[in-house]
mmCIF file of C-alpha atoms and ligand atoms in Angstrom:
data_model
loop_
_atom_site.group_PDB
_atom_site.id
_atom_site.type_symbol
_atom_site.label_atom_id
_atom_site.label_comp_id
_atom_site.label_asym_id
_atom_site.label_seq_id
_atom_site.Cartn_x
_atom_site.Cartn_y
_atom_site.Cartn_z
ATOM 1 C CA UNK A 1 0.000 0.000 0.000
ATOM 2 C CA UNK A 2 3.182 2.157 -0.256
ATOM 3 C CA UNK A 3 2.128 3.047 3.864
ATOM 4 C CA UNK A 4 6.377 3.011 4.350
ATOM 5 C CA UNK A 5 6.985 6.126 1.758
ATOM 6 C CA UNK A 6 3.841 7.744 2.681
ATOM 7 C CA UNK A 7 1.952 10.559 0.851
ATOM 8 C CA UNK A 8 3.667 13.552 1.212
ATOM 9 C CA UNK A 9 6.880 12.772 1.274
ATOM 10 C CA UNK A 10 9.136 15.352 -0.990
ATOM 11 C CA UNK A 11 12.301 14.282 -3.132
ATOM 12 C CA UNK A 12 14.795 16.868 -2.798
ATOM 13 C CA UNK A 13 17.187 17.595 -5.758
ATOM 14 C CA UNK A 14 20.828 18.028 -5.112
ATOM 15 C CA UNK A 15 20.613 21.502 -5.229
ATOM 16 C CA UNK A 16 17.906 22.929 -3.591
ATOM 17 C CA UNK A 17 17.860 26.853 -2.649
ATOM 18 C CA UNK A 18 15.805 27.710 0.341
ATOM 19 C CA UNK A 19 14.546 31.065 1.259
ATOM 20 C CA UNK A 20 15.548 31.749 4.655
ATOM 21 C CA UNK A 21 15.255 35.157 6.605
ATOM 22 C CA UNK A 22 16.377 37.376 4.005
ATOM 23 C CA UNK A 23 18.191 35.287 1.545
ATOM 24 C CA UNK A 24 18.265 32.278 -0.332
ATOM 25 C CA UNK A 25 20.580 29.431 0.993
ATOM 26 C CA UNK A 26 21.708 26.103 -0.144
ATOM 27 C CA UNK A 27 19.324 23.386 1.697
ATOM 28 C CA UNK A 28 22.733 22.419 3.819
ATOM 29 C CA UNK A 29 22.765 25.973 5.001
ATOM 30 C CA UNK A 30 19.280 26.431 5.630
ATOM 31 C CA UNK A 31 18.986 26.223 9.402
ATOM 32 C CA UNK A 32 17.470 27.355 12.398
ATOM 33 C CA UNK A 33 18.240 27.672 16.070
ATOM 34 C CA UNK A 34 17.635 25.184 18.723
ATOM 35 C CA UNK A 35 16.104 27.707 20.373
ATOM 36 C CA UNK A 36 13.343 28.607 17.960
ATOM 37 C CA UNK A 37 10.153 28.510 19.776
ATOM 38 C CA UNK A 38 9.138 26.799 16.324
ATOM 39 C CA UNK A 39 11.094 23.378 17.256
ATOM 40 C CA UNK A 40 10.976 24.171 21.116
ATOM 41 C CA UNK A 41 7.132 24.529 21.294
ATOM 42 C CA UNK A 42 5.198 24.437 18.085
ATOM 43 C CA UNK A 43 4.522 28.191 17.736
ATOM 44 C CA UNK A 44 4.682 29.339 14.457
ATOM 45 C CA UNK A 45 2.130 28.953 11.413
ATOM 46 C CA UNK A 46 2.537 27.427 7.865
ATOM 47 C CA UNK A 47 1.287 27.062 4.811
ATOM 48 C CA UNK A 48 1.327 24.237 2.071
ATOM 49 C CA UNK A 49 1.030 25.513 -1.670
ATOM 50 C CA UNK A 50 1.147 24.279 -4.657
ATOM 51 C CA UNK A 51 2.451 25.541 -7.784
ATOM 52 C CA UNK A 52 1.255 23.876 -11.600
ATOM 53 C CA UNK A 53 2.407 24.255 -14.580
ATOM 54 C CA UNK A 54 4.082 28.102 -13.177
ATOM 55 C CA UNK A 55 0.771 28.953 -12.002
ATOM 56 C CA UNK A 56 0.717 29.383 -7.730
ATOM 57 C CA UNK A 57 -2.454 27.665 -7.135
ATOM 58 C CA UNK A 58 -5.161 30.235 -4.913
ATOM 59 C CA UNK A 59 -1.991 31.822 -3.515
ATOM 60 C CA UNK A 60 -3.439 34.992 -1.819
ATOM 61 C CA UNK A 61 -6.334 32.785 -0.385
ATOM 62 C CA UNK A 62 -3.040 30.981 1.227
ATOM 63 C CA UNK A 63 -1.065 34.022 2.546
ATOM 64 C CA UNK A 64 -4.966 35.484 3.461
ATOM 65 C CA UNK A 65 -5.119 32.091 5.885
ATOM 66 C CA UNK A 66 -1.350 32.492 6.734
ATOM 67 C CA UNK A 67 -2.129 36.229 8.085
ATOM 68 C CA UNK A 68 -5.301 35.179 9.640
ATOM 69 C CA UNK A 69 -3.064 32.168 11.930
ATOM 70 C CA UNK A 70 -0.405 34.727 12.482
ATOM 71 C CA UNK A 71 -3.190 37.099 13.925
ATOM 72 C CA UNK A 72 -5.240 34.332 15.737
ATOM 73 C CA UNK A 73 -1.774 33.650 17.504
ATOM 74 C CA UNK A 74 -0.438 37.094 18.055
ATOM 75 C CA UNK A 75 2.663 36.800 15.906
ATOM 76 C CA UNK A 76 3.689 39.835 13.502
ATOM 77 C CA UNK A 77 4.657 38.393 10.050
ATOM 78 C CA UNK A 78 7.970 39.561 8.953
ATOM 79 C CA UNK A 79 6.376 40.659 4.911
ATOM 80 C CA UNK A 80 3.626 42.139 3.879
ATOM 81 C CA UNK A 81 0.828 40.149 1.581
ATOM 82 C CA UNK A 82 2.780 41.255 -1.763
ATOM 83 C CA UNK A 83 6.479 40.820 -0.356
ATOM 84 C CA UNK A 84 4.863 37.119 0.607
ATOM 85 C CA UNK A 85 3.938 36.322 -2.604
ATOM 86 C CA UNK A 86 6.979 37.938 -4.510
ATOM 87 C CA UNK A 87 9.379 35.642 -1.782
ATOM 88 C CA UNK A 88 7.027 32.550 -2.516
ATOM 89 C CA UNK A 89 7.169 33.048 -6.226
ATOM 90 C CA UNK A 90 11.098 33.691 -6.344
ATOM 91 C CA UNK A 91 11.585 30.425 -4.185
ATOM 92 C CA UNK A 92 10.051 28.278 -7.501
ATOM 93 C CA UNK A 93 11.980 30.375 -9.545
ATOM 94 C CA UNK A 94 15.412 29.971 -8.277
ATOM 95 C CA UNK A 95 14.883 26.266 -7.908
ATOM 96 C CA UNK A 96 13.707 25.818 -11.921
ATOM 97 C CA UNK A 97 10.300 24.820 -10.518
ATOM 98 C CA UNK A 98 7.293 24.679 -12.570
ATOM 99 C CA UNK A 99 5.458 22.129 -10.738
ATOM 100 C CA UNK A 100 6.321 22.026 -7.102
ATOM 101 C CA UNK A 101 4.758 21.548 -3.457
ATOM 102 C CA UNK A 102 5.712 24.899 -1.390
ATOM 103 C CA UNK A 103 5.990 24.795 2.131
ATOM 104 C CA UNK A 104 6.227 28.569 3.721
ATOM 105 C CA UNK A 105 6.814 28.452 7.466
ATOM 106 C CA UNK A 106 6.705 31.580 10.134
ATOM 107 C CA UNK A 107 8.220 30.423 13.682
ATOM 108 C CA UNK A 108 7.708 32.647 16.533
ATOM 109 C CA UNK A 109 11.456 32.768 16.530
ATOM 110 C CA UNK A 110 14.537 32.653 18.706
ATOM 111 C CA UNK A 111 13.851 33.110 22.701
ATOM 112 C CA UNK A 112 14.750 31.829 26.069
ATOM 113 C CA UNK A 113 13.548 28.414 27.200
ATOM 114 C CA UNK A 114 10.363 29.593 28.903
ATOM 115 C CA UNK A 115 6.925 29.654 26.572
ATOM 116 C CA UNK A 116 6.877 33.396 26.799
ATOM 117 C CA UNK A 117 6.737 34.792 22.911
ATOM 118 C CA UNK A 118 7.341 38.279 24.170
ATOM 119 C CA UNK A 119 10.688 36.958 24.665
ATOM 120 C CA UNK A 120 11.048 36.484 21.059
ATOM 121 C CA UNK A 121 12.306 39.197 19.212
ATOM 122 C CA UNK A 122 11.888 38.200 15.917
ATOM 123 C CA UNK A 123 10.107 35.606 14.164
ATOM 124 C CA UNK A 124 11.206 33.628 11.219
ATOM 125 C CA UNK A 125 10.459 32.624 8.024
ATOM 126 C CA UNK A 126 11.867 30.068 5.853
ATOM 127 C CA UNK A 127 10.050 29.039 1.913
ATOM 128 C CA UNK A 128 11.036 25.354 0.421
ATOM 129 C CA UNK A 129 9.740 24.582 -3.146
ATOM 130 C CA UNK A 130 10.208 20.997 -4.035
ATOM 131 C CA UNK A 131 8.586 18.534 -5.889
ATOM 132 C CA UNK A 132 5.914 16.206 -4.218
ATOM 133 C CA UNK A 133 4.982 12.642 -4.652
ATOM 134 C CA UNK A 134 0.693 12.222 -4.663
ATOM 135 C CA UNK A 135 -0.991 9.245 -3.348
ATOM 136 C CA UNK A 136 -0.182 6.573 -6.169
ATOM 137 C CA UNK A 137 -2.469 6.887 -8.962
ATOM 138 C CA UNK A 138 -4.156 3.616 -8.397
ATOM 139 C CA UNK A 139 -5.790 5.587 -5.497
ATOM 140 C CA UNK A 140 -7.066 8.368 -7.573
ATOM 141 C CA UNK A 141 -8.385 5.957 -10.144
ATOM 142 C CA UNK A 142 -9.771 3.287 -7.445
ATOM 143 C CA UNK A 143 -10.109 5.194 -4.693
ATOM 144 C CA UNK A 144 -9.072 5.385 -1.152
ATOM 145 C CA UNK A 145 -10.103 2.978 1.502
ATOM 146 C CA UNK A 146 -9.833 5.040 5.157
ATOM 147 C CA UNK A 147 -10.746 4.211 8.642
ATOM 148 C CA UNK A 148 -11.750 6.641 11.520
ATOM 149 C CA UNK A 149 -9.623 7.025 14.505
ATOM 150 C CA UNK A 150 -9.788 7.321 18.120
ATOM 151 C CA UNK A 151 -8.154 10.544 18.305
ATOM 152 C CA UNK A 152 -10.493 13.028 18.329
ATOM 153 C CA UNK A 153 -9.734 16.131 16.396
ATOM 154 C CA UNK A 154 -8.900 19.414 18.769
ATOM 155 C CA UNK A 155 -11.268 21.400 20.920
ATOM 156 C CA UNK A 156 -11.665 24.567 18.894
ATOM 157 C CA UNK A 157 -12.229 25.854 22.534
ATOM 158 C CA UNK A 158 -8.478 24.853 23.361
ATOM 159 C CA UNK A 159 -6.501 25.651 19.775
ATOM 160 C CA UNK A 160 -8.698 26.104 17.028
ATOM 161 C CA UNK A 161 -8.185 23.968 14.010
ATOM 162 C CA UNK A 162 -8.840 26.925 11.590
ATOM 163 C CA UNK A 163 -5.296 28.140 12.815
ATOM 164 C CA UNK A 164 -3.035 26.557 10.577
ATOM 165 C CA UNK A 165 -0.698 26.161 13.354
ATOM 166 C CA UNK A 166 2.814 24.498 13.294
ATOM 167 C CA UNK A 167 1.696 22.230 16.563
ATOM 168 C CA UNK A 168 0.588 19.459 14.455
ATOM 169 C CA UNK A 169 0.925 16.625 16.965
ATOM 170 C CA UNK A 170 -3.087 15.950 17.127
ATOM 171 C CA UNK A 171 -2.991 14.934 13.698
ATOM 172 C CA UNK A 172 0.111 13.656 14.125
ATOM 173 C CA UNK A 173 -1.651 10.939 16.460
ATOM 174 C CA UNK A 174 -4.418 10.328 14.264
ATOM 175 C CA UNK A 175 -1.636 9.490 11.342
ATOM 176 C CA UNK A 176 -0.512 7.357 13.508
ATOM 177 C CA UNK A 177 -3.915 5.559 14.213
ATOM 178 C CA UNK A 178 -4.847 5.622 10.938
ATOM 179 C CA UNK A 179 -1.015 3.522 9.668
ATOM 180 C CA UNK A 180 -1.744 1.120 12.691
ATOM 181 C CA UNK A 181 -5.376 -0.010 10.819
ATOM 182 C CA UNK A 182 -3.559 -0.139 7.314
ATOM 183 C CA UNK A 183 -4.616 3.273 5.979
ATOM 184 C CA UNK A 184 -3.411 6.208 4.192
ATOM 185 C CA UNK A 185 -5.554 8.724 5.958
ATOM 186 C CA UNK A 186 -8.446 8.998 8.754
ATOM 187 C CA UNK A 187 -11.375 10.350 9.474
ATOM 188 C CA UNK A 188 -11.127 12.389 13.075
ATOM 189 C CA UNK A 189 -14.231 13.455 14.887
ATOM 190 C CA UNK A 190 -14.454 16.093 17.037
ATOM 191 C CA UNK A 191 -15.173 15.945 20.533
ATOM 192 C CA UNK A 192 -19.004 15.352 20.778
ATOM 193 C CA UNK A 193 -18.569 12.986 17.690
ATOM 194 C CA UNK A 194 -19.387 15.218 14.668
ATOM 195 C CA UNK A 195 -16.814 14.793 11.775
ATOM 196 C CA UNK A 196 -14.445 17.625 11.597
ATOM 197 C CA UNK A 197 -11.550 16.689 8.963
ATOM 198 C CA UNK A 198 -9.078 14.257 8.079
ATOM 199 C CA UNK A 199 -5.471 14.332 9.767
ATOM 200 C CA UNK A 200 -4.674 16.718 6.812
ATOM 201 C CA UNK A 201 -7.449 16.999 4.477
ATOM 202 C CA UNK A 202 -11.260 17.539 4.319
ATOM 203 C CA UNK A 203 -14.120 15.265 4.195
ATOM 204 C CA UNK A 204 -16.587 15.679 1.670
ATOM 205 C CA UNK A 205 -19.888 13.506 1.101
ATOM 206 C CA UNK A 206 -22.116 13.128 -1.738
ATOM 207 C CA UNK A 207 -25.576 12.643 -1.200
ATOM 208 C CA UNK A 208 -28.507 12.567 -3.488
ATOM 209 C CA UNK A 209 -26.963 15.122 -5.446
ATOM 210 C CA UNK A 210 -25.600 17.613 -3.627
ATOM 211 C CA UNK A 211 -21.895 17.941 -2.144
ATOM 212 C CA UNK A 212 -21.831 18.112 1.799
ATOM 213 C CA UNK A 213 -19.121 18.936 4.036
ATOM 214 C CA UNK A 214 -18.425 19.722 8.023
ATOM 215 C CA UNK A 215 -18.377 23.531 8.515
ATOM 216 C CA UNK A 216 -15.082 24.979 9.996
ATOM 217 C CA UNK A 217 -16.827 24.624 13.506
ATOM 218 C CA UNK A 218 -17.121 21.237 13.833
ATOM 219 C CA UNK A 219 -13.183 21.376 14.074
ATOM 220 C CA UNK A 220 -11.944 21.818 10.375
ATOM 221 C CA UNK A 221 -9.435 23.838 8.657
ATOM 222 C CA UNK A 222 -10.651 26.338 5.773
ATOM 223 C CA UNK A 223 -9.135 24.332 3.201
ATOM 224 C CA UNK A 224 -8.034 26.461 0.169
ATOM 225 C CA UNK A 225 -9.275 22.774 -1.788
ATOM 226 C CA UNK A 226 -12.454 23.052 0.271
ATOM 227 C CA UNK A 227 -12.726 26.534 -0.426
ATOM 228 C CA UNK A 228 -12.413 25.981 -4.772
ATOM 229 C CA UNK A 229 -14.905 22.899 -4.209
ATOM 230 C CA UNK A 230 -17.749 25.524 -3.706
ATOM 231 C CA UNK A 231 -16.444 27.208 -7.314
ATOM 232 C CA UNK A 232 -16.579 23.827 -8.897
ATOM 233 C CA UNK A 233 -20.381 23.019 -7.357
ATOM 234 C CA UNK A 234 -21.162 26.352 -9.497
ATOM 235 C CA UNK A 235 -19.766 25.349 -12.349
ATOM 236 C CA UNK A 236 -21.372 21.696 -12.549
ATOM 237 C CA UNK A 237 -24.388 23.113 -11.145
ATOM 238 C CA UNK A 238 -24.289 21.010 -8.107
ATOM 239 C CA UNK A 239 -25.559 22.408 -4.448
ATOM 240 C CA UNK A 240 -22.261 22.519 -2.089
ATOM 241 C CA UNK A 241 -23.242 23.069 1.730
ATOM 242 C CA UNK A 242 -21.873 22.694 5.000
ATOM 243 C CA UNK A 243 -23.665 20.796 7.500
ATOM 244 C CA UNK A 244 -22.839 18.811 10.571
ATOM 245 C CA UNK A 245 -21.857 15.269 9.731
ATOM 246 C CA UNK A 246 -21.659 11.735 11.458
ATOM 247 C CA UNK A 247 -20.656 8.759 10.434
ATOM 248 C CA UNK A 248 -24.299 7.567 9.620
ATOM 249 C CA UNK A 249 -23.865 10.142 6.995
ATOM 250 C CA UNK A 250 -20.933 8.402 5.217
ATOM 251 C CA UNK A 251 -22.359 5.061 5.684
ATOM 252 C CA UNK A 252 -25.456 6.085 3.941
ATOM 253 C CA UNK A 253 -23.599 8.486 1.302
ATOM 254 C CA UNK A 254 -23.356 7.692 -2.562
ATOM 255 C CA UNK A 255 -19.931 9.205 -2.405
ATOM 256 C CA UNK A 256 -17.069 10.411 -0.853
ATOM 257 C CA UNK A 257 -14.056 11.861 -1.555
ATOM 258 C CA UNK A 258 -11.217 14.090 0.465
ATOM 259 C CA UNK A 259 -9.347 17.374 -0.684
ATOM 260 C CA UNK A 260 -5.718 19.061 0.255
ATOM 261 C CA UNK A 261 -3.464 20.686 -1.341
ATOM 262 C CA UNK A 262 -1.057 17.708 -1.569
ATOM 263 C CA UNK A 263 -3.931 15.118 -1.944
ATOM 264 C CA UNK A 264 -5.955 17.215 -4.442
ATOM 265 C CA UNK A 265 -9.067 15.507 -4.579
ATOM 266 C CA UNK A 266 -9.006 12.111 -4.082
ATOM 267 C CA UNK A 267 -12.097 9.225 -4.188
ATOM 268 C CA UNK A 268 -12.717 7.464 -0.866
ATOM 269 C CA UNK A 269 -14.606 4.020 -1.536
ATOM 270 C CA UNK A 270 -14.248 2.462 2.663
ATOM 271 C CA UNK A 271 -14.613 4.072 5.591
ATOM 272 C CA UNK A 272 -13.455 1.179 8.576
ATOM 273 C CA UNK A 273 -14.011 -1.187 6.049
ATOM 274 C CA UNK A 274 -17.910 -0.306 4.951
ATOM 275 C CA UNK A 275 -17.792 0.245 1.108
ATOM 276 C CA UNK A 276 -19.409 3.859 0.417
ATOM 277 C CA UNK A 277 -22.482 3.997 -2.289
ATOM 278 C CA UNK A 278 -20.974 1.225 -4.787
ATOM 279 C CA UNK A 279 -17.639 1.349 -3.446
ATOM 280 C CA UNK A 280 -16.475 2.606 -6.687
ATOM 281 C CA UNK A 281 -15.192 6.149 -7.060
ATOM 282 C CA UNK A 282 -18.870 8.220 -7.986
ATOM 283 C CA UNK A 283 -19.687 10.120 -10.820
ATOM 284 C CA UNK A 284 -19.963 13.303 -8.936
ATOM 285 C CA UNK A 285 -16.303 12.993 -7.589
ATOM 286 C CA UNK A 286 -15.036 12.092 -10.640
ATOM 287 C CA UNK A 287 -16.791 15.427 -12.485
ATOM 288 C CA UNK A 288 -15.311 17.693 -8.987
ATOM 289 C CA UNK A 289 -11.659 16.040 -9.826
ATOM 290 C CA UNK A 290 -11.741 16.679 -13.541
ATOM 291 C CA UNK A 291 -12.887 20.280 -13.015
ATOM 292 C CA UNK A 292 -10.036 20.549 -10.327
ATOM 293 C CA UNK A 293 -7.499 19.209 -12.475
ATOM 294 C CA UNK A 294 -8.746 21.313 -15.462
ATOM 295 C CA UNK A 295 -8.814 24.563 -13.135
ATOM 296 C CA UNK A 296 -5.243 24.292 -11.333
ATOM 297 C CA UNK A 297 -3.519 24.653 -14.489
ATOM 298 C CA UNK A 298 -5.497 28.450 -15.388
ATOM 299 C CA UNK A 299 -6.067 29.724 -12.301
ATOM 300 C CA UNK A 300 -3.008 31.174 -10.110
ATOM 301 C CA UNK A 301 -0.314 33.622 -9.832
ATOM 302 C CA UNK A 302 1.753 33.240 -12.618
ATOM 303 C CA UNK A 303 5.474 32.898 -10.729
HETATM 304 N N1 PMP B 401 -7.056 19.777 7.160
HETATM 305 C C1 PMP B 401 -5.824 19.741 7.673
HETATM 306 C C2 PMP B 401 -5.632 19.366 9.094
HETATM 307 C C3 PMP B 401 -4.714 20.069 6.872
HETATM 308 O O1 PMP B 401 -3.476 20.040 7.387
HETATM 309 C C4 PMP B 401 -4.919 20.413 5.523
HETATM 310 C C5 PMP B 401 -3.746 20.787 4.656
HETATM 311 N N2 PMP B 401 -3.003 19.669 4.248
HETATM 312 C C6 PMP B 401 -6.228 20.396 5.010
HETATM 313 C C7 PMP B 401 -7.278 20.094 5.875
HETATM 314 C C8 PMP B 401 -6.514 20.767 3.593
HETATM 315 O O2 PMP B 401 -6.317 22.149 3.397
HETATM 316 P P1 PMP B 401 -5.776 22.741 2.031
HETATM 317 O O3 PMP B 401 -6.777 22.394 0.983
HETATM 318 O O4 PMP B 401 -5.691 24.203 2.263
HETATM 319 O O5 PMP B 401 -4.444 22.116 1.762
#
């Protein structure tokens, strides 16, 4: 099932420049203190982007999210919206990149080994382009087969999900959960047992007719996928709503499929080993991934 390689995983090429607090560095150079509150604590924010074909796919919706987790956790971001954007674009550019997964990464920054952020001068940012390997094919084609877990997904009450946080270890867990059952990814439900999101993509149901996902609430991220999935409804003339979800609901769905920026959107056709509508990727899924695939390639910021 490829579980050992994982989805996700990036190849790096020999010579890969990094953007790192001012300037671009070879990936040997590109490092950070051991006294970042980034690696000491998990405070920071992040984005995952992708770039196809030299078009930055949604990329102010991304920096838009990035500003609103810097906000949510009091932390000043170093660049402006259009300094953002020129740094992400540069990073594909000096790496020949035309087709790339872009992590862009704020860290509260160097301090003392207390929590206090105060004590953090200045935060830092860091940009890697490289390229990304998908979920094999086979999955897109056949679909996913994905279990829930017993982690359940953060209280927004505690550390709200829609803060794209670097403190990833909830969903860290429910990776974990999810390789221990023989999956690629997992369903997580939030505390009172409502669906709220996969450990790093949304869930999305299909059911007679119309595309249904858990609202932000529930304990989701605004995924910029999730986000174009309500353009593509339009276009195909389909209904796209939020509304709160249990697993009943994907039991007794025709179809079901996640989205991400590194999973796209990809069929699920199990969920703990039920098969979902005809356990065959649906028709409606397969018209949302066409228009997806059609619609990275035009839309963007040209880099
Ligand atoms: N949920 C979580 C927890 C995520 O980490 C991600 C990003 N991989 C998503 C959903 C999907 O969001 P996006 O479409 O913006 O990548």
């Amino acid at each position: 099932m490829g579980l050992d390689k994982g989805f996700g995983s990036t190849q790096f090429s020999s010579e890969m420049k990094i953007y790192l607090d001012g300037k671009f560095v070879d990936d040997s150079e590109a490092k950070v203190s051991v006294f970042d509150h980034g690696l000491l604590y998990g405070d920071g924010v992040f984005e995952g982007i992708r770039l196809y074909g030299g078009n930055i796919f949604r990329l102010d919706e991304h920096l838009e999210r990035l500003e609103y987790s810097a906000k949510a956790i009091l932390l000043k971001l170093p660049h402006t919206r259009q300094e953002m954007s020129e740094l992400t674009c540069e990073t594909c550019r000096q790496n020949g990149l035309t087709d790339a997964y872009i992590r862009l990464v704020v860290t509260r920054g160097v301090g003392d080994l207390g929590l206090a952020p105060w004590l953090c001068p200045k935060p830092s940012m860091f940009i890697i382009a490289s390229k990304i390997s998908l979920y094999p094919k086979e999955h897109y084609d056949n679909g996913l087969s994905i279990v829930t877990v017993p982690t359940r997904r953060i209280n927004p009450a505690a550390l709200p999900p829609t803060v794209k946080s670097l403190n990833y270890l909830n969903n860290i867990l429910g990776k974990i959960e999810a390789r221990q059952f023989g999956a690629l990814e997992a369903i997580m439900l939030n505390d009172q047992g409502y669906i709220a999101e996969c450990t790093a993509d949304n869930v999305f149901i299909v059911h007679k007719g119309e595309i249904v996902t858990p609202a932000a609430s529930q304990g989701a991220l605004k995924g910029i996928t999730r986000s174009s999935i309500f353009d593509i409804g339009r276009e195909l003339g389909v209904v796209v709503r939020e509304a709160d979800m249990t697993r009943y609901d994907v039991w007794c769905a025709d179809e079901c499929f996640l989205t991400g920026s590194g999973a796209e959107v990809i069929p699920v056709v199990k969920l703990d080993g039920r098969e979902i509508g005809t356990g065959q990727p649906g028709p409606i899924t397969q018209q949302v991934l066409a228009s997806f695939r059609r619609r990275v390639l035009v839309e963007g910021t040209r880099i």
